[in-house]
mmCIF file of N, CA and C and ligand atoms in Angstrom:
data_model
loop_
_atom_site.group_PDB
_atom_site.id
_atom_site.type_symbol
_atom_site.label_atom_id
_atom_site.label_comp_id
_atom_site.label_asym_id
_atom_site.label_seq_id
_atom_site.Cartn_x
_atom_site.Cartn_y
_atom_site.Cartn_z
ATOM 1 N N UNK Z 1 -55.227 -50.595 35.810
ATOM 2 C CA UNK Z 1 -55.274 -50.846 34.365
ATOM 3 C C UNK Z 1 -53.947 -50.468 33.726
ATOM 4 N N UNK Z 2 -53.497 -51.331 32.857
ATOM 5 C CA UNK Z 2 -52.239 -51.068 32.166
ATOM 6 C C UNK Z 2 -52.513 -50.287 30.895
ATOM 7 N N UNK Z 3 -51.676 -49.290 30.654
ATOM 8 C CA UNK Z 3 -51.811 -48.504 29.433
ATOM 9 C C UNK Z 3 -50.931 -49.073 28.330
ATOM 10 N N UNK Z 4 -51.440 -48.957 27.113
ATOM 11 C CA UNK Z 4 -50.702 -49.411 25.940
ATOM 12 C C UNK Z 4 -50.655 -48.309 24.893
ATOM 13 N N UNK Z 5 -49.617 -48.315 24.102
ATOM 14 C CA UNK Z 5 -49.519 -47.460 22.919
ATOM 15 C C UNK Z 5 -49.378 -48.362 21.707
ATOM 16 N N UNK Z 6 -49.865 -47.901 20.581
ATOM 17 C CA UNK Z 6 -49.572 -48.582 19.335
ATOM 18 C C UNK Z 6 -48.214 -48.098 18.860
ATOM 19 N N UNK Z 7 -47.409 -49.001 18.323
ATOM 20 C CA UNK Z 7 -46.109 -48.608 17.777
ATOM 21 C C UNK Z 7 -46.349 -47.546 16.702
ATOM 22 N N UNK Z 8 -45.541 -46.503 16.726
ATOM 23 C CA UNK Z 8 -45.693 -45.408 15.763
ATOM 24 C C UNK Z 8 -44.948 -45.655 14.452
ATOM 25 N N UNK Z 9 -44.282 -46.791 14.342
ATOM 26 C CA UNK Z 9 -43.590 -47.122 13.097
ATOM 27 C C UNK Z 9 -44.578 -47.207 11.947
ATOM 28 N N UNK Z 10 -44.370 -46.413 10.888
ATOM 29 C CA UNK Z 10 -45.336 -46.381 9.786
ATOM 30 C C UNK Z 10 -45.436 -47.699 9.015
ATOM 31 N N UNK Z 11 -44.436 -48.568 9.141
ATOM 32 C CA UNK Z 11 -44.459 -49.853 8.435
ATOM 33 C C UNK Z 11 -44.497 -51.036 9.395
ATOM 34 N N UNK Z 12 -44.778 -50.761 10.666
ATOM 35 C CA UNK Z 12 -44.785 -51.816 11.685
ATOM 36 C C UNK Z 12 -45.737 -52.956 11.292
ATOM 37 N N UNK Z 13 -46.896 -52.600 10.756
ATOM 38 C CA UNK Z 13 -47.925 -53.585 10.400
ATOM 39 C C UNK Z 13 -47.608 -54.325 9.103
ATOM 40 N N UNK Z 14 -46.457 -54.043 8.506
ATOM 41 C CA UNK Z 14 -46.078 -54.735 7.271
ATOM 42 C C UNK Z 14 -44.958 -55.752 7.492
ATOM 43 N N UNK Z 15 -44.471 -55.828 8.738
ATOM 44 C CA UNK Z 15 -43.423 -56.782 9.082
ATOM 45 C C UNK Z 15 -44.052 -58.171 9.202
ATOM 46 N N UNK Z 16 -43.449 -59.151 8.550
ATOM 47 C CA UNK Z 16 -43.995 -60.507 8.554
ATOM 48 C C UNK Z 16 -43.502 -61.289 9.763
ATOM 49 N N UNK Z 17 -44.114 -61.030 10.919
ATOM 50 C CA UNK Z 17 -43.766 -61.771 12.124
ATOM 51 C C UNK Z 17 -45.036 -62.367 12.731
ATOM 52 N N UNK Z 18 -44.884 -63.499 13.364
ATOM 53 C CA UNK Z 18 -46.045 -64.203 13.930
ATOM 54 C C UNK Z 18 -46.758 -63.399 15.005
ATOM 55 N N UNK Z 19 -45.990 -62.594 15.765
ATOM 56 C CA UNK Z 19 -46.634 -61.847 16.861
ATOM 57 C C UNK Z 19 -47.473 -60.668 16.362
ATOM 58 N N UNK Z 20 -47.493 -60.418 15.064
ATOM 59 C CA UNK Z 20 -48.351 -59.362 14.512
ATOM 60 C C UNK Z 20 -49.622 -59.926 13.882
ATOM 61 N N UNK Z 21 -49.711 -61.247 13.754
ATOM 62 C CA UNK Z 21 -50.872 -61.865 13.106
ATOM 63 C C UNK Z 21 -52.074 -61.819 14.042
ATOM 64 N N UNK Z 22 -53.186 -61.291 13.530
ATOM 65 C CA UNK Z 22 -54.440 -61.234 14.289
ATOM 66 C C UNK Z 22 -55.573 -61.686 13.367
ATOM 67 N N UNK Z 23 -56.702 -62.018 13.967
ATOM 68 C CA UNK Z 23 -57.890 -62.367 13.196
ATOM 69 C C UNK Z 23 -58.042 -63.864 12.983
ATOM 70 N N UNK Z 24 -59.188 -64.233 12.409
ATOM 71 C CA UNK Z 24 -59.508 -65.640 12.168
ATOM 72 C C UNK Z 24 -59.203 -65.999 10.722
ATOM 73 N N UNK Z 25 -59.138 -67.278 10.463
ATOM 74 C CA UNK Z 25 -58.800 -67.782 9.135
ATOM 75 C C UNK Z 25 -59.699 -67.134 8.078
ATOM 76 N N UNK Z 26 -59.083 -66.646 7.019
ATOM 77 C CA UNK Z 26 -59.841 -66.001 5.947
ATOM 78 C C UNK Z 26 -59.875 -64.491 6.090
ATOM 79 N N UNK Z 27 -59.640 -63.989 7.322
ATOM 80 C CA UNK Z 27 -59.611 -62.530 7.505
ATOM 81 C C UNK Z 27 -58.457 -62.137 8.429
ATOM 82 N N UNK Z 28 -57.343 -62.852 8.271
ATOM 83 C CA UNK Z 28 -56.169 -62.548 9.099
ATOM 84 C C UNK Z 28 -55.492 -61.266 8.622
ATOM 85 N N UNK Z 29 -54.870 -60.572 9.566
ATOM 86 C CA UNK Z 29 -54.151 -59.327 9.260
ATOM 87 C C UNK Z 29 -52.820 -59.299 10.019
ATOM 88 N N UNK Z 30 -51.911 -58.486 9.518
ATOM 89 C CA UNK Z 30 -50.714 -58.128 10.272
ATOM 90 C C UNK Z 30 -51.053 -56.813 10.945
ATOM 91 N N UNK Z 31 -50.958 -56.753 12.268
ATOM 92 C CA UNK Z 31 -51.371 -55.561 13.008
ATOM 93 C C UNK Z 31 -50.164 -54.889 13.651
ATOM 94 N N UNK Z 32 -50.201 -53.568 13.695
ATOM 95 C CA UNK Z 32 -49.217 -52.773 14.415
ATOM 96 C C UNK Z 32 -49.045 -53.332 15.828
ATOM 97 N N UNK Z 33 -47.817 -53.378 16.313
ATOM 98 C CA UNK Z 33 -47.573 -53.932 17.645
ATOM 99 C C UNK Z 33 -48.043 -52.994 18.744
ATOM 100 N N UNK Z 34 -48.561 -53.614 19.789
ATOM 101 C CA UNK Z 34 -49.045 -52.892 20.967
ATOM 102 C C UNK Z 34 -47.906 -52.875 21.975
ATOM 103 N N UNK Z 35 -47.643 -51.721 22.545
ATOM 104 C CA UNK Z 35 -46.520 -51.592 23.482
ATOM 105 C C UNK Z 35 -47.051 -51.265 24.874
ATOM 106 N N UNK Z 36 -46.655 -52.066 25.821
ATOM 107 C CA UNK Z 36 -47.040 -51.820 27.206
ATOM 108 C C UNK Z 36 -46.258 -50.607 27.713
ATOM 109 N N UNK Z 37 -46.971 -49.587 28.175
ATOM 110 C CA UNK Z 37 -46.313 -48.379 28.684
ATOM 111 C C UNK Z 37 -45.663 -48.691 30.026
ATOM 112 N N UNK Z 38 -44.377 -48.375 30.100
ATOM 113 C CA UNK Z 38 -43.626 -48.651 31.316
ATOM 114 C C UNK Z 38 -42.951 -47.389 31.826
ATOM 115 N N UNK Z 39 -42.598 -47.412 33.091
ATOM 116 C CA UNK Z 39 -41.867 -46.297 33.690
ATOM 117 C C UNK Z 39 -40.410 -46.411 33.248
ATOM 118 N N UNK Z 40 -40.071 -45.667 32.192
ATOM 119 C CA UNK Z 40 -38.744 -45.793 31.590
ATOM 120 C C UNK Z 40 -37.624 -45.301 32.513
ATOM 121 N N UNK Z 41 -37.967 -44.491 33.514
ATOM 122 C CA UNK Z 41 -36.926 -44.003 34.426
ATOM 123 C C UNK Z 41 -36.338 -45.162 35.238
ATOM 124 N N UNK Z 42 -37.040 -46.306 35.242
ATOM 125 C CA UNK Z 42 -36.556 -47.464 35.993
ATOM 126 C C UNK Z 42 -35.722 -48.403 35.122
ATOM 127 N N UNK Z 43 -35.652 -48.087 33.808
ATOM 128 C CA UNK Z 43 -34.851 -48.897 32.889
ATOM 129 C C UNK Z 43 -33.450 -48.329 32.842
ATOM 130 N N UNK Z 44 -32.479 -49.154 33.026
ATOM 131 C CA UNK Z 44 -31.097 -48.687 32.967
ATOM 132 C C UNK Z 44 -30.736 -48.217 31.568
ATOM 133 N N UNK Z 45 -31.204 -48.916 30.533
ATOM 134 C CA UNK Z 45 -30.813 -48.600 29.163
ATOM 135 C C UNK Z 45 -31.856 -47.782 28.391
ATOM 136 N N UNK Z 46 -32.885 -47.277 29.055
ATOM 137 C CA UNK Z 46 -33.937 -46.544 28.358
ATOM 138 C C UNK Z 46 -33.404 -45.319 27.634
ATOM 139 N N UNK Z 47 -33.905 -45.113 26.407
ATOM 140 C CA UNK Z 47 -33.535 -43.922 25.647
ATOM 141 C C UNK Z 47 -34.738 -43.031 25.408
ATOM 142 N N UNK Z 48 -35.870 -43.403 25.956
ATOM 143 C CA UNK Z 48 -37.035 -42.535 25.890
ATOM 144 C C UNK Z 48 -38.032 -42.848 24.789
ATOM 145 N N UNK Z 49 -37.681 -43.652 23.805
ATOM 146 C CA UNK Z 49 -38.584 -43.949 22.695
ATOM 147 C C UNK Z 49 -39.324 -45.267 22.893
ATOM 148 N N UNK Z 50 -38.929 -46.043 23.875
ATOM 149 C CA UNK Z 50 -39.403 -47.421 24.003
ATOM 150 C C UNK Z 50 -40.906 -47.553 24.256
ATOM 151 N N UNK Z 51 -41.564 -46.512 24.750
ATOM 152 C CA UNK Z 51 -43.008 -46.591 24.970
ATOM 153 C C UNK Z 51 -43.807 -46.257 23.710
ATOM 154 N N UNK Z 52 -43.114 -45.859 22.640
ATOM 155 C CA UNK Z 52 -43.822 -45.459 21.419
ATOM 156 C C UNK Z 52 -43.414 -46.238 20.184
ATOM 157 N N UNK Z 53 -42.330 -46.973 20.268
ATOM 158 C CA UNK Z 53 -41.854 -47.764 19.127
ATOM 159 C C UNK Z 53 -41.457 -49.142 19.630
ATOM 160 N N UNK Z 54 -41.786 -50.176 18.834
ATOM 161 C CA UNK Z 54 -41.487 -51.542 19.284
ATOM 162 C C UNK Z 54 -40.017 -51.885 19.089
ATOM 163 N N UNK Z 55 -39.330 -51.163 18.188
ATOM 164 C CA UNK Z 55 -37.913 -51.416 17.953
ATOM 165 C C UNK Z 55 -37.297 -50.208 17.259
ATOM 166 N N UNK Z 56 -35.980 -50.159 17.230
ATOM 167 C CA UNK Z 56 -35.267 -49.023 16.628
ATOM 168 C C UNK Z 56 -35.644 -48.851 15.162
ATOM 169 N N UNK Z 57 -35.838 -49.947 14.433
ATOM 170 C CA UNK Z 57 -36.183 -49.851 13.005
ATOM 171 C C UNK Z 57 -37.488 -49.078 12.822
ATOM 172 N N UNK Z 58 -38.472 -49.292 13.690
ATOM 173 C CA UNK Z 58 -39.739 -48.549 13.596
ATOM 174 C C UNK Z 58 -39.514 -47.075 13.929
ATOM 175 N N UNK Z 59 -38.663 -46.789 14.922
ATOM 176 C CA UNK Z 59 -38.314 -45.397 15.233
ATOM 177 C C UNK Z 59 -37.667 -44.728 14.016
ATOM 178 N N UNK Z 60 -36.728 -45.418 13.380
ATOM 179 C CA UNK Z 60 -36.038 -44.849 12.219
ATOM 180 C C UNK Z 60 -36.988 -44.669 11.035
ATOM 181 N N UNK Z 61 -37.911 -45.601 10.832
ATOM 182 C CA UNK Z 61 -38.921 -45.443 9.770
ATOM 183 C C UNK Z 61 -39.761 -44.192 10.016
ATOM 184 N N UNK Z 62 -40.120 -43.964 11.275
ATOM 185 C CA UNK Z 62 -40.917 -42.785 11.645
ATOM 186 C C UNK Z 62 -40.120 -41.511 11.359
ATOM 187 N N UNK Z 63 -38.849 -41.504 11.777
ATOM 188 C CA UNK Z 63 -37.999 -40.323 11.557
ATOM 189 C C UNK Z 63 -37.833 -40.061 10.063
ATOM 190 N N UNK Z 64 -37.598 -41.132 9.283
ATOM 191 C CA UNK Z 64 -37.439 -40.960 7.830
ATOM 192 C C UNK Z 64 -38.697 -40.362 7.220
ATOM 193 N N UNK Z 65 -39.866 -40.851 7.647
ATOM 194 C CA UNK Z 65 -41.121 -40.364 7.077
ATOM 195 C C UNK Z 65 -41.431 -38.929 7.498
ATOM 196 N N UNK Z 66 -41.011 -38.547 8.710
ATOM 197 C CA UNK Z 66 -41.362 -37.222 9.238
ATOM 198 C C UNK Z 66 -40.127 -36.343 9.438
ATOM 199 N N UNK Z 67 -39.081 -36.627 8.701
ATOM 200 C CA UNK Z 67 -37.800 -35.963 8.880
ATOM 201 C C UNK Z 67 -37.902 -34.434 8.876
ATOM 202 N N UNK Z 68 -38.561 -33.882 7.874
ATOM 203 C CA UNK Z 68 -38.665 -32.429 7.748
ATOM 204 C C UNK Z 68 -39.354 -31.823 8.978
ATOM 205 N N UNK Z 69 -40.418 -32.464 9.427
ATOM 206 C CA UNK Z 69 -41.138 -31.969 10.606
ATOM 207 C C UNK Z 69 -40.302 -32.106 11.869
ATOM 208 N N UNK Z 70 -39.578 -33.209 11.988
ATOM 209 C CA UNK Z 70 -38.747 -33.439 13.172
ATOM 210 C C UNK Z 70 -37.655 -32.379 13.256
ATOM 211 N N UNK Z 71 -36.983 -32.102 12.144
ATOM 212 C CA UNK Z 71 -35.928 -31.084 12.124
ATOM 213 C C UNK Z 71 -36.507 -29.710 12.436
ATOM 214 N N UNK Z 72 -37.715 -29.454 11.955
ATOM 215 C CA UNK Z 72 -38.344 -28.148 12.188
ATOM 216 C C UNK Z 72 -38.613 -27.905 13.673
ATOM 217 N N UNK Z 73 -38.688 -28.966 14.468
ATOM 218 C CA UNK Z 73 -38.921 -28.818 15.909
ATOM 219 C C UNK Z 73 -37.718 -28.211 16.623
ATOM 220 N N UNK Z 74 -36.530 -28.436 16.091
ATOM 221 C CA UNK Z 74 -35.316 -27.918 16.737
ATOM 222 C C UNK Z 74 -34.258 -27.603 15.711
ATOM 223 N N UNK Z 75 -34.519 -26.626 14.844
ATOM 224 C CA UNK Z 75 -33.556 -26.325 13.781
ATOM 225 C C UNK Z 75 -32.207 -25.861 14.324
ATOM 226 N N UNK Z 76 -31.132 -26.314 13.718
ATOM 227 C CA UNK Z 76 -29.780 -25.903 14.121
ATOM 228 C C UNK Z 76 -29.290 -24.909 13.083
ATOM 229 N N UNK Z 77 -29.289 -23.641 13.455
ATOM 230 C CA UNK Z 77 -28.899 -22.592 12.502
ATOM 231 C C UNK Z 77 -27.472 -22.121 12.730
ATOM 232 N N UNK Z 78 -26.884 -22.515 13.842
ATOM 233 C CA UNK Z 78 -25.484 -22.190 14.084
ATOM 234 C C UNK Z 78 -24.847 -23.303 14.918
ATOM 235 N N UNK Z 79 -23.523 -23.384 14.812
ATOM 236 C CA UNK Z 79 -22.811 -24.437 15.538
ATOM 237 C C UNK Z 79 -22.845 -24.170 17.038
ATOM 238 N N UNK Z 80 -22.893 -25.225 17.825
ATOM 239 C CA UNK Z 80 -22.757 -25.116 19.272
ATOM 240 C C UNK Z 80 -21.299 -25.366 19.615
ATOM 241 N N UNK Z 81 -20.855 -24.833 20.730
ATOM 242 C CA UNK Z 81 -19.472 -25.029 21.138
ATOM 243 C C UNK Z 81 -19.391 -25.389 22.610
ATOM 244 N N UNK Z 82 -18.460 -26.251 22.953
ATOM 245 C CA UNK Z 82 -18.175 -26.618 24.332
ATOM 246 C C UNK Z 82 -16.777 -26.112 24.665
ATOM 247 N N UNK Z 83 -16.651 -25.215 25.648
ATOM 248 C CA UNK Z 83 -15.327 -24.716 26.019
ATOM 249 C C UNK Z 83 -14.451 -25.846 26.569
ATOM 250 N N UNK Z 84 -13.249 -25.940 26.075
ATOM 251 C CA UNK Z 84 -12.343 -27.011 26.513
ATOM 252 C C UNK Z 84 -10.940 -26.470 26.758
ATOM 253 N N UNK Z 85 -10.165 -27.234 27.456
ATOM 254 C CA UNK Z 85 -8.727 -27.025 27.587
ATOM 255 C C UNK Z 85 -8.045 -28.245 26.982
ATOM 256 N N UNK Z 86 -7.048 -27.979 26.152
ATOM 257 C CA UNK Z 86 -6.333 -29.063 25.482
ATOM 258 C C UNK Z 86 -4.885 -29.068 25.958
ATOM 259 N N UNK Z 87 -4.444 -30.223 26.412
ATOM 260 C CA UNK Z 87 -3.031 -30.373 26.770
ATOM 261 C C UNK Z 87 -2.467 -31.549 25.981
ATOM 262 N N UNK Z 88 -1.213 -31.383 25.580
ATOM 263 C CA UNK Z 88 -0.582 -32.460 24.824
ATOM 264 C C UNK Z 88 0.649 -32.952 25.562
ATOM 265 N N UNK Z 89 0.764 -34.231 25.616
ATOM 266 C CA UNK Z 89 1.876 -34.859 26.315
ATOM 267 C C UNK Z 89 2.618 -35.736 25.309
ATOM 268 N N UNK Z 90 3.886 -35.415 25.106
ATOM 269 C CA UNK Z 90 4.690 -36.216 24.171
ATOM 270 C C UNK Z 90 5.426 -37.298 24.938
ATOM 271 N N UNK Z 91 5.481 -38.462 24.338
ATOM 272 C CA UNK Z 91 6.228 -39.545 24.961
ATOM 273 C C UNK Z 91 6.772 -40.467 23.881
ATOM 274 N N UNK Z 92 7.754 -41.219 24.247
ATOM 275 C CA UNK Z 92 8.364 -42.174 23.317
ATOM 276 C C UNK Z 92 8.370 -43.561 23.925
ATOM 277 N N UNK Z 93 8.212 -44.542 23.079
ATOM 278 C CA UNK Z 93 8.391 -45.914 23.516
ATOM 279 C C UNK Z 93 9.090 -46.663 22.384
ATOM 280 N N UNK Z 94 9.191 -47.953 22.471
ATOM 281 C CA UNK Z 94 9.947 -48.667 21.449
ATOM 282 C C UNK Z 94 9.232 -48.713 20.090
ATOM 283 N N UNK Z 95 7.966 -48.211 19.980
ATOM 284 C CA UNK Z 95 7.287 -48.109 18.682
ATOM 285 C C UNK Z 95 7.501 -46.730 18.056
ATOM 286 N N UNK Z 96 8.026 -45.769 18.826
ATOM 287 C CA UNK Z 96 8.293 -44.443 18.264
ATOM 288 C C UNK Z 96 7.853 -43.328 19.189
ATOM 289 N N UNK Z 97 7.704 -42.130 18.575
ATOM 290 C CA UNK Z 97 7.287 -40.944 19.322
ATOM 291 C C UNK Z 97 5.776 -40.757 19.181
ATOM 292 N N UNK Z 98 5.147 -40.392 20.263
ATOM 293 C CA UNK Z 98 3.685 -40.252 20.270
ATOM 294 C C UNK Z 98 3.281 -38.987 21.004
ATOM 295 N N UNK Z 99 2.055 -38.579 20.753
ATOM 296 C CA UNK Z 99 1.489 -37.447 21.468
ATOM 297 C C UNK Z 99 0.123 -37.851 22.002
ATOM 298 N N UNK Z 100 -0.059 -37.702 23.290
ATOM 299 C CA UNK Z 100 -1.378 -37.885 23.898
ATOM 300 C C UNK Z 100 -2.062 -36.533 23.958
ATOM 301 N N UNK Z 101 -3.225 -36.433 23.360
ATOM 302 C CA UNK Z 101 -3.989 -35.197 23.436
ATOM 303 C C UNK Z 101 -5.103 -35.388 24.459
ATOM 304 N N UNK Z 102 -5.078 -34.541 25.479
ATOM 305 C CA UNK Z 102 -6.078 -34.643 26.537
ATOM 306 C C UNK Z 102 -7.050 -33.475 26.404
ATOM 307 N N UNK Z 103 -8.313 -33.784 26.284
ATOM 308 C CA UNK Z 103 -9.348 -32.759 26.138
ATOM 309 C C UNK Z 103 -10.212 -32.778 27.395
ATOM 310 N N UNK Z 104 -10.282 -31.620 28.060
ATOM 311 C CA UNK Z 104 -11.124 -31.512 29.248
ATOM 312 C C UNK Z 104 -12.071 -30.330 29.088
ATOM 313 N N UNK Z 105 -13.325 -30.535 29.488
ATOM 314 C CA UNK Z 105 -14.305 -29.457 29.430
ATOM 315 C C UNK Z 105 -13.925 -28.407 30.457
ATOM 316 N N UNK Z 106 -13.902 -27.138 30.014
ATOM 317 C CA UNK Z 106 -13.601 -26.019 30.919
ATOM 318 C C UNK Z 106 -14.913 -25.531 31.521
ATOM 319 N N UNK Z 107 -15.170 -25.974 32.750
ATOM 320 C CA UNK Z 107 -16.435 -25.635 33.411
ATOM 321 C C UNK Z 107 -16.505 -24.167 33.810
ATOM 322 N N UNK Z 108 -15.358 -23.460 33.782
ATOM 323 C CA UNK Z 108 -15.350 -22.045 34.204
ATOM 324 C C UNK Z 108 -15.880 -21.134 33.093
ATOM 325 N N UNK Z 109 -15.935 -21.642 31.862
ATOM 326 C CA UNK Z 109 -16.494 -20.845 30.766
ATOM 327 C C UNK Z 109 -17.870 -21.401 30.408
ATOM 328 N N UNK Z 110 -18.710 -20.535 29.891
ATOM 329 C CA UNK Z 110 -20.080 -20.964 29.600
ATOM 330 C C UNK Z 110 -20.149 -21.780 28.316
ATOM 331 N N UNK Z 111 -21.128 -22.697 28.292
ATOM 332 C CA UNK Z 111 -21.376 -23.548 27.131
ATOM 333 C C UNK Z 111 -22.499 -22.937 26.325
ATOM 334 N N UNK Z 112 -22.462 -23.131 25.009
ATOM 335 C CA UNK Z 112 -23.561 -22.685 24.152
ATOM 336 C C UNK Z 112 -24.858 -23.328 24.629
ATOM 337 N N UNK Z 113 -25.889 -22.579 24.617
ATOM 338 C CA UNK Z 113 -27.209 -23.106 24.960
ATOM 339 C C UNK Z 113 -28.049 -23.138 23.706
ATOM 340 N N UNK Z 114 -28.608 -24.247 23.420
ATOM 341 C CA UNK Z 114 -29.458 -24.300 22.235
ATOM 342 C C UNK Z 114 -29.823 -25.695 21.850
HETATM 343 ZN ZN1 ZN U 1 -43.139 -51.297 15.419
#
């Protein structure tokens, strides 16, 4: 048996698309889209939301509606830092003088966890 989720987009059922129309003449409705649950680890481009939202717009509508609650799940009370080493290389060409800034993560120092 295949599992399905209803799209969690709060306005999904208000989008005027033919694939949302259900019911018989006189009692037709626009219905929230049904999403076939798939093994997202097998999708090259999966971002993890695809089994719960039919499209990015529905995901964003959900986030907008539940923003305060979503932020409360992982509040950021201080900045995180990634240790890096910065080297600058100056060079000139026929357009002028330039500086290449190379940023590399310093794996020998610990990264902020949070
Ligand atoms: Zn949707």
